[in-house]
Amino acid sequence: MITNVCLLLEMLSFTFCLHALYREKFRLDITTISFLAIYMIIMALINYYALPQQYTLIMYMLIILYCGVKFKFNIKIILINVIFSIIIIGGIQMLIMLILFYVLDISWFTDYQLLLANCLAFLVIVLLLPKSKIYKVMNYLQTKEKIQNIVLAICIALIVYCLLSYKEFTRVELNQAILLFISISCIFVLAEQLGRYKVKAKEAETELKMHKLYADSFQGLIENIRLRQHEIDNHIHTIYSQHYIYNTYTDLVKAQDDYCRILTQENRFNKLLKSRNHIIAGFLYGKFVEIDKLGIEVDYEVKIMDLNVNVPIYKIVEILGDLINNAVEALERTEGINKLYVSLVENERFEIEVRNESPFIDYDMIEQFFTKGFSNKGQNRGLGLYNVKNICKEFALDICCENINIDGINWLSFKIIKDNTISSRN
């Protein structure tokens, strides 16, 4: 009888602790009473009717089910609160038993003394736990990194316990074997998660470096526009005054057209400011300025919103850089052609296109472009397109390379396409 009372007090303490962690007032409603009744039946079968000890594992499933019905089926929160409740109850019981051991000089606890310890533990939990605001600790712990550290510590402790138990008794019980298997599995899962976090941390670090690197280029574009804004009055005055110089209307129109064309050419990269992504705008501006100095004529179209394509921004920059470099090198090798077109569009699908004027390229040759080390520049230098292919494979991007004819001129076009972007689905 005393054993049953101890078990009931222990589970009442545990249930009360769960309610405190969920910030819910403890009530003996039908759900809680049913949970306690099933628990007592299972423990009675184990203690008095020789039901194997392994069936105590059913209690963990019962506790999870109770938390889901009583509160909410959020497995992560349930596991955290259950584990933390076990730690709290065990810690309080251990502390009380140590106090009784030293104060009352008890070396062996009888049933009545265990009942006293459980009563004191229950009173401590009922009286002190609601005032401690323990839920704040749980809110603090409910971040992925802290959860993983806690789980890792628990798994290591369980493994050490199982090893010490085996060393002492030279055998492993079924429940210990199950705990050992679960703990080792969790450690492997955590190791895999750690690898993912390292990759994400590296991506975040790379994107931060890109923000710093291309922020200067984007700022240079803004400063360039600001400087030219001061010259706008002079340009307007020049255009307006040309009617004093030319005698015929035809000459005036031609002169104004030529002058406006020059102004447009000088400010042709200003449209990059319309891009919402400063990294892309800064990168393309710096790239276009370099290409312009080589005497290559650049045309472009950039219509991007938030770039919600599940591809890190630095990978998009890598793709653009490799494709543009490849096109520029092809133009430099071939005389008589100097036109490059770059497009970056995000609407119903995300698409990058880089194309350059080119002699017709056989499709067997195009297939070799993406082979590691293939290049017209020399051995083991053709890594750009191979890198593009690997990025596309990693992030499920489609890549297309083809000859296209525009106004009787052949262009070699590289397209990177991703259908069903996040922005189009929302």
GROMACS .gro file of C-alpha atoms in nm:
model
  426
    1MET     CA    1   0.000   0.000   0.000
    2ILE     CA    2   0.277   0.243   0.094
    3THR     CA    3   0.454   0.164  -0.234
    4ASN     CA    4   0.140   0.256  -0.429
    5VAL     CA    5   0.107   0.585  -0.239
    6CYS     CA    6   0.472   0.665  -0.314
    7LEU     CA    7   0.418   0.591  -0.684
    8LEU     CA    8   0.104   0.805  -0.691
    9LEU     CA    9   0.279   1.097  -0.518
   10GLU     CA   10   0.570   1.068  -0.759
   11MET     CA   11   0.345   1.079  -1.065
   12LEU     CA   12   0.137   1.364  -0.914
   13SER     CA   13   0.460   1.558  -0.866
   14PHE     CA   14   0.559   1.483  -1.224
   15THR     CA   15   0.218   1.588  -1.360
   16PHE     CA   16   0.219   1.907  -1.151
   17CYS     CA   17   0.566   1.989  -1.284
   18LEU     CA   18   0.447   1.940  -1.643
   19HIS     CA   19   0.160   2.182  -1.585
   20ALA     CA   20   0.401   2.440  -1.441
   21LEU     CA   21   0.627   2.411  -1.747
   22TYR     CA   22   0.327   2.454  -1.977
   23ARG     CA   23   0.206   2.748  -1.763
   24GLU     CA   24  -0.125   2.567  -1.703
   25LYS     CA   25  -0.307   2.541  -1.372
   26PHE     CA   26  -0.315   2.186  -1.238
   27ARG     CA   27  -0.664   2.034  -1.230
   28LEU     CA   28  -0.778   1.679  -1.160
   29ASP     CA   29  -0.999   1.656  -1.467
   30ILE     CA   30  -1.105   1.340  -1.650
   31THR     CA   31  -0.789   1.338  -1.866
   32THR     CA   32  -0.551   1.364  -1.570
   33ILE     CA   33  -0.745   1.113  -1.358
   34SER     CA   34  -0.750   0.863  -1.648
   35PHE     CA   35  -0.376   0.909  -1.700
   36LEU     CA   36  -0.302   0.850  -1.330
   37ALA     CA   37  -0.534   0.548  -1.320
   38ILE     CA   38  -0.366   0.381  -1.620
   39TYR     CA   39  -0.027   0.453  -1.466
   40MET     CA   40  -0.124   0.293  -1.134
   41ILE     CA   41  -0.269  -0.013  -1.311
   42ILE     CA   42   0.052  -0.069  -1.510
   43MET     CA   43   0.272  -0.026  -1.200
   44ALA     CA   44   0.047  -0.262  -0.999
   45LEU     CA   45   0.077  -0.527  -1.271
   46ILE     CA   46   0.455  -0.490  -1.262
   47ASN     CA   47   0.486  -0.491  -0.881
   48TYR     CA   48   0.227  -0.754  -0.791
   49TYR     CA   49   0.156  -0.966  -1.099
   50ALA     CA   50   0.508  -1.024  -1.234
   51LEU     CA   51   0.466  -0.811  -1.545
   52PRO     CA   52   0.818  -0.768  -1.692
   53GLN     CA   53   0.999  -0.446  -1.599
   54GLN     CA   54   1.036  -0.362  -1.968
   55TYR     CA   55   0.671  -0.259  -1.972
   56THR     CA   56   0.764   0.053  -1.776
   57LEU     CA   57   0.871   0.191  -2.115
   58ILE     CA   58   0.500   0.208  -2.202
   59MET     CA   59   0.477   0.490  -1.949
   60TYR     CA   60   0.687   0.718  -2.169
   61MET     CA   61   0.445   0.671  -2.457
   62LEU     CA   62   0.156   0.730  -2.216
   63ILE     CA   63   0.315   1.053  -2.090
   64ILE     CA   64   0.368   1.182  -2.446
   65LEU     CA   65   0.006   1.096  -2.531
   66TYR     CA   66  -0.116   1.273  -2.216
   67CYS     CA   67   0.083   1.589  -2.297
   68GLY     CA   68  -0.048   1.587  -2.653
   69VAL     CA   69  -0.412   1.551  -2.544
   70LYS     CA   70  -0.387   1.784  -2.246
   71PHE     CA   71  -0.175   2.057  -2.401
   72LYS     CA   72  -0.076   2.034  -2.768
   73PHE     CA   73   0.088   1.781  -2.997
   74ASN     CA   74   0.422   1.955  -3.042
   75ILE     CA   75   0.673   1.672  -3.014
   76LYS     CA   76   0.972   1.899  -2.960
   77ILE     CA   77   0.807   2.088  -2.673
   78ILE     CA   78   0.670   1.765  -2.524
   79LEU     CA   79   1.011   1.595  -2.520
   80ILE     CA   80   1.181   1.900  -2.370
   81ASN     CA   81   0.921   1.939  -2.096
   82VAL     CA   82   0.912   1.567  -2.014
   83ILE     CA   83   1.292   1.542  -1.991
   84PHE     CA   84   1.313   1.860  -1.787
   85SER     CA   85   1.036   1.737  -1.553
   86ILE     CA   86   1.225   1.412  -1.495
   87ILE     CA   87   1.539   1.612  -1.413
   88ILE     CA   88   1.349   1.844  -1.174
   89ILE     CA   89   1.167   1.562  -0.991
   90GLY     CA   90   1.480   1.349  -0.968
   91GLY     CA   91   1.687   1.644  -0.845
   92ILE     CA   92   1.436   1.740  -0.574
   93GLN     CA   93   1.401   1.380  -0.456
   94MET     CA   94   1.778   1.338  -0.447
   95LEU     CA   95   1.820   1.661  -0.248
   96ILE     CA   96   1.554   1.564   0.007
   97MET     CA   97   1.698   1.216   0.053
   98LEU     CA   98   2.046   1.362   0.106
   99ILE     CA   99   1.905   1.599   0.369
  100LEU     CA  100   1.727   1.310   0.543
  101PHE     CA  101   2.044   1.103   0.520
  102TYR     CA  102   2.259   1.363   0.694
  103VAL     CA  103   2.002   1.517   0.930
  104LEU     CA  104   1.827   1.200   1.049
  105ASP     CA  105   2.132   0.979   0.996
  106ILE     CA  106   1.935   0.738   0.778
  107SER     CA  107   2.155   0.485   0.601
  108TRP     CA  108   1.875   0.261   0.472
  109PHE     CA  109   1.534   0.400   0.375
  110THR     CA  110   1.230   0.203   0.488
  111ASP     CA  111   0.892   0.227   0.314
  112TYR     CA  112   0.771   0.490   0.561
  113GLN     CA  113   1.084   0.700   0.516
  114LEU     CA  114   1.047   0.678   0.137
  115LEU     CA  115   0.687   0.790   0.182
  116LEU     CA  116   0.811   1.086   0.389
  117ALA     CA  117   1.064   1.176   0.117
  118ASN     CA  118   0.796   1.164  -0.155
  119CYS     CA  119   0.556   1.372   0.055
  120LEU     CA  120   0.822   1.637   0.112
  121ALA     CA  121   0.912   1.638  -0.260
  122PHE     CA  122   0.545   1.678  -0.353
  123LEU     CA  123   0.504   1.969  -0.109
  124VAL     CA  124   0.816   2.142  -0.244
  125ILE     CA  125   0.688   2.111  -0.600
  126VAL     CA  126   0.334   2.225  -0.517
  127LEU     CA  127   0.441   2.520  -0.300
  128LEU     CA  128   0.757   2.646  -0.471
  129LEU     CA  129   0.740   2.548  -0.839
  130PRO     CA  130   0.455   2.785  -0.941
  131LYS     CA  131   0.644   3.079  -0.786
  132SER     CA  132   0.975   2.993  -0.951
  133LYS     CA  133   0.857   3.077  -1.305
  134ILE     CA  134   1.040   2.772  -1.432
  135TYR     CA  135   0.877   2.815  -1.774
  136LYS     CA  136   1.119   3.102  -1.844
  137VAL     CA  137   1.406   2.854  -1.829
  138MET     CA  138   1.223   2.639  -2.083
  139ASN     CA  139   1.172   2.934  -2.315
  140TYR     CA  140   1.545   2.997  -2.295
  141LEU     CA  141   1.629   2.634  -2.366
  142GLN     CA  142   1.398   2.598  -2.666
  143THR     CA  143   1.656   2.694  -2.925
  144LYS     CA  144   1.808   2.432  -3.150
  145GLU     CA  145   2.165   2.469  -3.026
  146LYS     CA  146   2.071   2.451  -2.657
  147ILE     CA  147   1.836   2.158  -2.717
  148GLN     CA  148   2.108   1.969  -2.898
  149ASN     CA  149   2.358   2.037  -2.620
  150ILE     CA  150   2.110   1.909  -2.360
  151VAL     CA  151   2.025   1.599  -2.565
  152LEU     CA  152   2.395   1.531  -2.622
  153ALA     CA  153   2.468   1.557  -2.248
  154ILE     CA  154   2.178   1.323  -2.164
  155CYS     CA  155   2.287   1.070  -2.427
  156ILE     CA  156   2.644   1.069  -2.298
  157ALA     CA  157   2.519   1.028  -1.939
  158LEU     CA  158   2.299   0.734  -2.043
  159ILE     CA  159   2.585   0.566  -2.229
  160VAL     CA  160   2.814   0.607  -1.926
  161TYR     CA  161   2.540   0.465  -1.702
  162CYS     CA  162   2.493   0.161  -1.928
  163LEU     CA  163   2.869   0.098  -1.944
  164LEU     CA  164   2.908   0.124  -1.566
  165SER     CA  165   2.610  -0.106  -1.518
  166TYR     CA  166   2.762  -0.361  -1.755
  167LYS     CA  167   3.098  -0.336  -1.578
  168GLU     CA  168   2.935  -0.405  -1.241
  169PHE     CA  169   2.683  -0.675  -1.336
  170THR     CA  170   2.853  -0.809  -1.656
  171ARG     CA  171   2.520  -0.805  -1.838
  172VAL     CA  172   2.289  -0.554  -2.003
  173GLU     CA  173   1.915  -0.552  -1.941
  174LEU     CA  174   1.675  -0.508  -2.232
  175ASN     CA  175   1.572  -0.158  -2.122
  176GLN     CA  176   1.939  -0.060  -2.091
  177ALA     CA  177   2.008  -0.198  -2.439
  178ILE     CA  178   1.720   0.009  -2.576
  179LEU     CA  179   1.848   0.324  -2.402
  180LEU     CA  180   2.199   0.254  -2.530
  181PHE     CA  181   2.075   0.211  -2.887
  182ILE     CA  182   1.864   0.530  -2.869
  183SER     CA  183   2.152   0.730  -2.719
  184ILE     CA  184   2.405   0.620  -2.981
  185SER     CA  185   2.152   0.688  -3.258
  186CYS     CA  186   2.090   1.038  -3.120
  187ILE     CA  187   2.463   1.110  -3.112
  188PHE     CA  188   2.494   1.011  -3.479
  189VAL     CA  189   2.196   1.233  -3.566
  190LEU     CA  190   2.346   1.523  -3.371
  191ALA     CA  191   2.678   1.476  -3.549
  192GLU     CA  192   2.498   1.497  -3.884
  193GLN     CA  193   2.313   1.810  -3.766
  194LEU     CA  194   2.643   1.962  -3.656
  195GLY     CA  195   2.777   1.910  -4.007
  196ARG     CA  196   2.474   2.092  -4.149
  197TYR     CA  197   2.519   2.380  -3.907
  198LYS     CA  198   2.882   2.415  -4.010
  199VAL     CA  199   2.776   2.435  -4.376
  200LYS     CA  200   2.510   2.696  -4.293
  201ALA     CA  201   2.759   2.892  -4.083
  202LYS     CA  202   3.003   2.890  -4.373
  203GLU     CA  203   2.729   3.009  -4.610
  204ALA     CA  204   2.633   3.288  -4.371
  205GLU     CA  205   2.997   3.392  -4.337
  206THR     CA  206   3.043   3.393  -4.714
  207GLU     CA  207   2.727   3.600  -4.767
  208LEU     CA  208   2.846   3.849  -4.503
  209LYS     CA  209   3.177   3.883  -4.686
  210MET     CA  210   2.987   3.940  -5.011
  211HIS     CA  211   2.775   4.208  -4.847
  212LYS     CA  212   3.092   4.389  -4.743
  213LEU     CA  213   3.267   4.329  -5.076
  214TYR     CA  214   2.991   4.446  -5.310
  215ALA     CA  215   2.850   4.716  -5.082
  216ASP     CA  216   3.143   4.937  -5.190
  217SER     CA  217   3.069   4.867  -5.556
  218PHE     CA  218   2.701   4.948  -5.508
  219GLN     CA  219   2.792   5.264  -5.317
  220GLY     CA  220   3.022   5.359  -5.604
  221LEU     CA  221   2.727   5.330  -5.842
  222ILE     CA  222   2.521   5.561  -5.619
  223GLU     CA  223   2.804   5.814  -5.587
  224ASN     CA  224   2.853   5.809  -5.964
  225ILE     CA  225   2.485   5.891  -6.017
  226ARG     CA  226   2.497   6.167  -5.757
  227LEU     CA  227   2.794   6.330  -5.927
  228ARG     CA  228   2.620   6.319  -6.262
  229GLN     CA  229   2.306   6.469  -6.111
  230HIS     CA  230   2.501   6.793  -6.067
  231GLU     CA  231   2.569   6.793  -6.441
  232ILE     CA  232   2.207   6.748  -6.544
  233ASP     CA  233   2.142   7.122  -6.571
  234ASN     CA  234   2.440   7.158  -6.804
  235HIS     CA  235   2.316   6.875  -7.024
  236ILE     CA  236   1.964   7.019  -7.040
  237HIS     CA  237   2.105   7.362  -7.127
  238THR     CA  238   2.325   7.210  -7.398
  239ILE     CA  239   2.034   7.022  -7.558
  240TYR     CA  240   1.808   7.327  -7.536
  241SER     CA  241   2.073   7.560  -7.686
  242GLN     CA  242   2.144   7.346  -7.991
  243HIS     CA  243   1.861   7.511  -8.184
  244TYR     CA  244   2.078   7.825  -8.195
  245ILE     CA  245   2.357   7.636  -8.373
  246TYR     CA  246   2.183   7.428  -8.640
  247ASN     CA  247   2.000   7.589  -8.931
  248THR     CA  248   1.773   7.302  -9.030
  249TYR     CA  249   1.532   7.095  -8.826
  250THR     CA  250   1.686   6.770  -8.954
  251ASP     CA  251   2.034   6.867  -8.834
  252LEU     CA  252   1.893   6.974  -8.496
  253VAL     CA  253   1.711   6.643  -8.443
  254LYS     CA  254   2.020   6.445  -8.542
  255ALA     CA  255   2.245   6.646  -8.309
  256GLN     CA  256   2.005   6.611  -8.016
  257ASP     CA  257   1.963   6.240  -8.087
  258ASP     CA  258   2.341   6.187  -8.092
  259TYR     CA  259   2.386   6.384  -7.772
  260CYS     CA  260   2.109   6.193  -7.590
  261ARG     CA  261   2.251   5.864  -7.712
  262ILE     CA  262   2.588   5.955  -7.557
  263LEU     CA  263   2.420   6.044  -7.226
  264THR     CA  264   2.225   5.719  -7.229
  265GLN     CA  265   2.542   5.523  -7.300
  266GLU     CA  266   2.726   5.689  -7.011
  267ASN     CA  267   2.441   5.611  -6.769
  268ARG     CA  268   2.345   5.269  -6.904
  269PHE     CA  269   2.432   5.085  -6.581
  270ASN     CA  270   2.216   5.308  -6.361
  271LYS     CA  271   1.916   5.076  -6.404
  272LEU     CA  272   2.090   4.834  -6.167
  273LEU     CA  273   1.968   5.056  -5.884
  274LYS     CA  274   1.618   4.920  -5.943
  275SER     CA  275   1.735   4.582  -5.817
  276ARG     CA  276   1.627   4.505  -5.461
  277ASN     CA  277   1.937   4.296  -5.404
  278HIS     CA  278   2.239   4.518  -5.345
  279ILE     CA  279   2.484   4.225  -5.365
  280ILE     CA  280   2.373   4.136  -5.718
  281ALA     CA  281   2.360   4.502  -5.823
  282GLY     CA  282   2.706   4.574  -5.681
  283PHE     CA  283   2.857   4.262  -5.836
  284LEU     CA  284   2.710   4.327  -6.182
  285TYR     CA  285   2.806   4.694  -6.175
  286GLY     CA  286   3.170   4.613  -6.100
  287LYS     CA  287   3.170   4.338  -6.362
  288PHE     CA  288   3.010   4.555  -6.631
  289VAL     CA  289   3.255   4.839  -6.573
  290GLU     CA  290   3.547   4.597  -6.619
  291ILE     CA  291   3.394   4.450  -6.935
  292ASP     CA  292   3.321   4.795  -7.077
  293LYS     CA  293   3.691   4.882  -7.048
  294LEU     CA  294   3.768   4.581  -7.269
  295GLY     CA  295   3.559   4.734  -7.547
  296ILE     CA  296   3.281   4.477  -7.515
  297GLU     CA  297   2.928   4.607  -7.559
  298VAL     CA  298   2.707   4.499  -7.268
  299ASP     CA  299   2.329   4.482  -7.268
  300TYR     CA  300   2.141   4.359  -6.964
  301GLU     CA  301   1.805   4.305  -6.799
  302VAL     CA  302   1.772   4.267  -6.421
  303LYS     CA  303   1.423   4.211  -6.281
  304ILE     CA  304   1.459   4.047  -5.943
  305MET     CA  305   1.251   4.082  -5.628
  306ASP     CA  306   1.362   3.904  -5.310
  307LEU     CA  307   1.546   3.611  -5.472
  308ASN     CA  308   1.345   3.350  -5.279
  309VAL     CA  309   1.481   3.058  -5.478
  310ASN     CA  310   1.640   2.843  -5.204
  311VAL     CA  311   1.984   2.914  -5.347
  312PRO     CA  312   2.242   3.105  -5.137
  313ILE     CA  313   2.316   3.445  -5.282
  314TYR     CA  314   2.689   3.373  -5.301
  315LYS     CA  315   2.613   3.070  -5.520
  316ILE     CA  316   2.411   3.290  -5.757
  317VAL     CA  317   2.708   3.528  -5.772
  318GLU     CA  318   2.937   3.232  -5.847
  319ILE     CA  319   2.712   3.122  -6.134
  320LEU     CA  320   2.694   3.473  -6.279
  321GLY     CA  321   3.068   3.524  -6.243
  322ASP     CA  322   3.160   3.196  -6.411
  323LEU     CA  323   2.915   3.242  -6.699
  324ILE     CA  324   3.015   3.605  -6.761
  325ASN     CA  325   3.387   3.524  -6.744
  326ASN     CA  326   3.337   3.237  -6.987
  327ALA     CA  327   3.149   3.463  -7.232
  328VAL     CA  328   3.405   3.745  -7.208
  329GLU     CA  329   3.694   3.504  -7.271
  330ALA     CA  330   3.512   3.366  -7.576
  331LEU     CA  331   3.461   3.719  -7.714
  332GLU     CA  332   3.827   3.809  -7.658
  333ARG     CA  333   3.938   3.500  -7.851
  334THR     CA  334   3.717   3.575  -8.152
  335GLU     CA  335   3.772   3.877  -8.375
  336GLY     CA  336   3.485   4.083  -8.512
  337ILE     CA  337   3.232   4.016  -8.234
  338ASN     CA  338   3.196   4.209  -7.909
  339LYS     CA  339   2.841   4.184  -7.777
  340LEU     CA  340   2.736   4.036  -7.444
  341TYR     CA  341   2.388   4.003  -7.295
  342VAL     CA  342   2.313   3.928  -6.928
  343SER     CA  343   1.964   3.863  -6.794
  344LEU     CA  344   1.850   3.794  -6.438
  345VAL     CA  345   1.472   3.764  -6.408
  346GLU     CA  346   1.247   3.646  -6.124
  347ASN     CA  347   0.873   3.616  -6.187
  348GLU     CA  348   0.689   3.287  -6.231
  349ARG     CA  349   1.029   3.124  -6.250
  350PHE     CA  350   1.386   3.225  -6.178
  351GLU     CA  351   1.611   3.250  -6.482
  352ILE     CA  352   1.968   3.357  -6.546
  353GLU     CA  353   2.083   3.397  -6.904
  354VAL     CA  354   2.428   3.493  -7.027
  355ARG     CA  355   2.480   3.494  -7.401
  356ASN     CA  356   2.747   3.624  -7.634
  357GLU     CA  357   2.790   3.658  -8.008
  358SER     CA  358   2.961   3.345  -8.129
  359PRO     CA  359   3.028   3.126  -8.430
  360PHE     CA  360   2.799   2.825  -8.438
  361ILE     CA  361   2.915   2.567  -8.181
  362ASP     CA  362   2.849   2.201  -8.247
  363TYR     CA  363   2.636   2.040  -7.977
  364ASP     CA  364   2.890   1.764  -7.923
  365MET     CA  365   3.136   2.038  -7.834
  366ILE     CA  366   2.882   2.206  -7.605
  367GLU     CA  367   2.851   1.884  -7.402
  368GLN     CA  368   3.225   1.895  -7.339
  369PHE     CA  369   3.204   2.250  -7.198
  370PHE     CA  370   3.087   2.115  -6.862
  371THR     CA  371   3.359   1.851  -6.834
  372LYS     CA  372   3.615   1.913  -6.562
  373GLY     CA  373   3.935   2.054  -6.708
  374PHE     CA  374   3.797   2.115  -7.059
  375SER     CA  375   3.908   2.453  -7.191
  376ASN     CA  376   4.034   2.628  -7.500
  377LYS     CA  377   4.277   2.817  -7.274
  378GLY     CA  378   4.496   2.524  -7.179
  379GLN     CA  379   4.508   2.209  -6.970
  380ASN     CA  380   4.307   2.200  -6.643
  381ARG     CA  381   4.182   2.559  -6.672
  382GLY     CA  382   3.820   2.496  -6.769
  383LEU     CA  383   3.671   2.478  -6.420
  384GLY     CA  384   3.413   2.760  -6.444
  385LEU     CA  385   3.137   2.577  -6.630
  386TYR     CA  386   3.211   2.257  -6.439
  387ASN     CA  387   3.155   2.453  -6.118
  388VAL     CA  388   2.828   2.591  -6.257
  389LYS     CA  389   2.711   2.238  -6.337
  390ASN     CA  390   2.786   2.121  -5.982
  391ILE     CA  391   2.600   2.416  -5.827
  392CYS     CA  392   2.300   2.347  -6.049
  393LYS     CA  393   2.304   1.982  -5.947
  394GLU     CA  394   2.329   2.070  -5.577
  395PHE     CA  395   2.035   2.313  -5.580
  396ALA     CA  396   1.811   2.143  -5.841
  397LEU     CA  397   1.862   2.407  -6.109
  398ASP     CA  398   1.815   2.333  -6.478
  399ILE     CA  399   2.097   2.434  -6.711
  400CYS     CA  400   2.063   2.483  -7.085
  401CYS     CA  401   2.324   2.577  -7.344
  402GLU     CA  402   2.229   2.635  -7.707
  403ASN     CA  403   2.293   2.832  -8.023
  404ILE     CA  404   2.021   3.087  -8.091
  405ASN     CA  405   1.977   3.308  -8.397
  406ILE     CA  406   1.878   3.671  -8.342
  407ASP     CA  407   1.841   3.894  -8.648
  408GLY     CA  408   2.066   3.664  -8.849
  409ILE     CA  409   2.343   3.665  -8.586
  410ASN     CA  410   2.437   3.350  -8.393
  411TRP     CA  411   2.455   3.374  -8.015
  412LEU     CA  412   2.574   3.112  -7.768
  413SER     CA  413   2.328   3.116  -7.477
  414PHE     CA  414   2.366   2.971  -7.128
  415LYS     CA  415   2.047   2.959  -6.918
  416ILE     CA  416   2.001   2.862  -6.555
  417ILE     CA  417   1.635   2.799  -6.469
  418LYS     CA  418   1.445   2.718  -6.152
  419ASP     CA  419   1.070   2.666  -6.180
  420ASN     CA  420   0.819   2.715  -5.900
  421THR     CA  421   1.007   2.973  -5.697
  422ILE     CA  422   0.889   3.046  -5.345
  423SER     CA  423   0.763   3.386  -5.447
  424SER     CA  424   0.543   3.236  -5.718
  425ARG     CA  425   0.391   2.984  -5.481
  426ASN     CA  426   0.294   3.233  -5.211
   0.00000   0.00000   0.00000
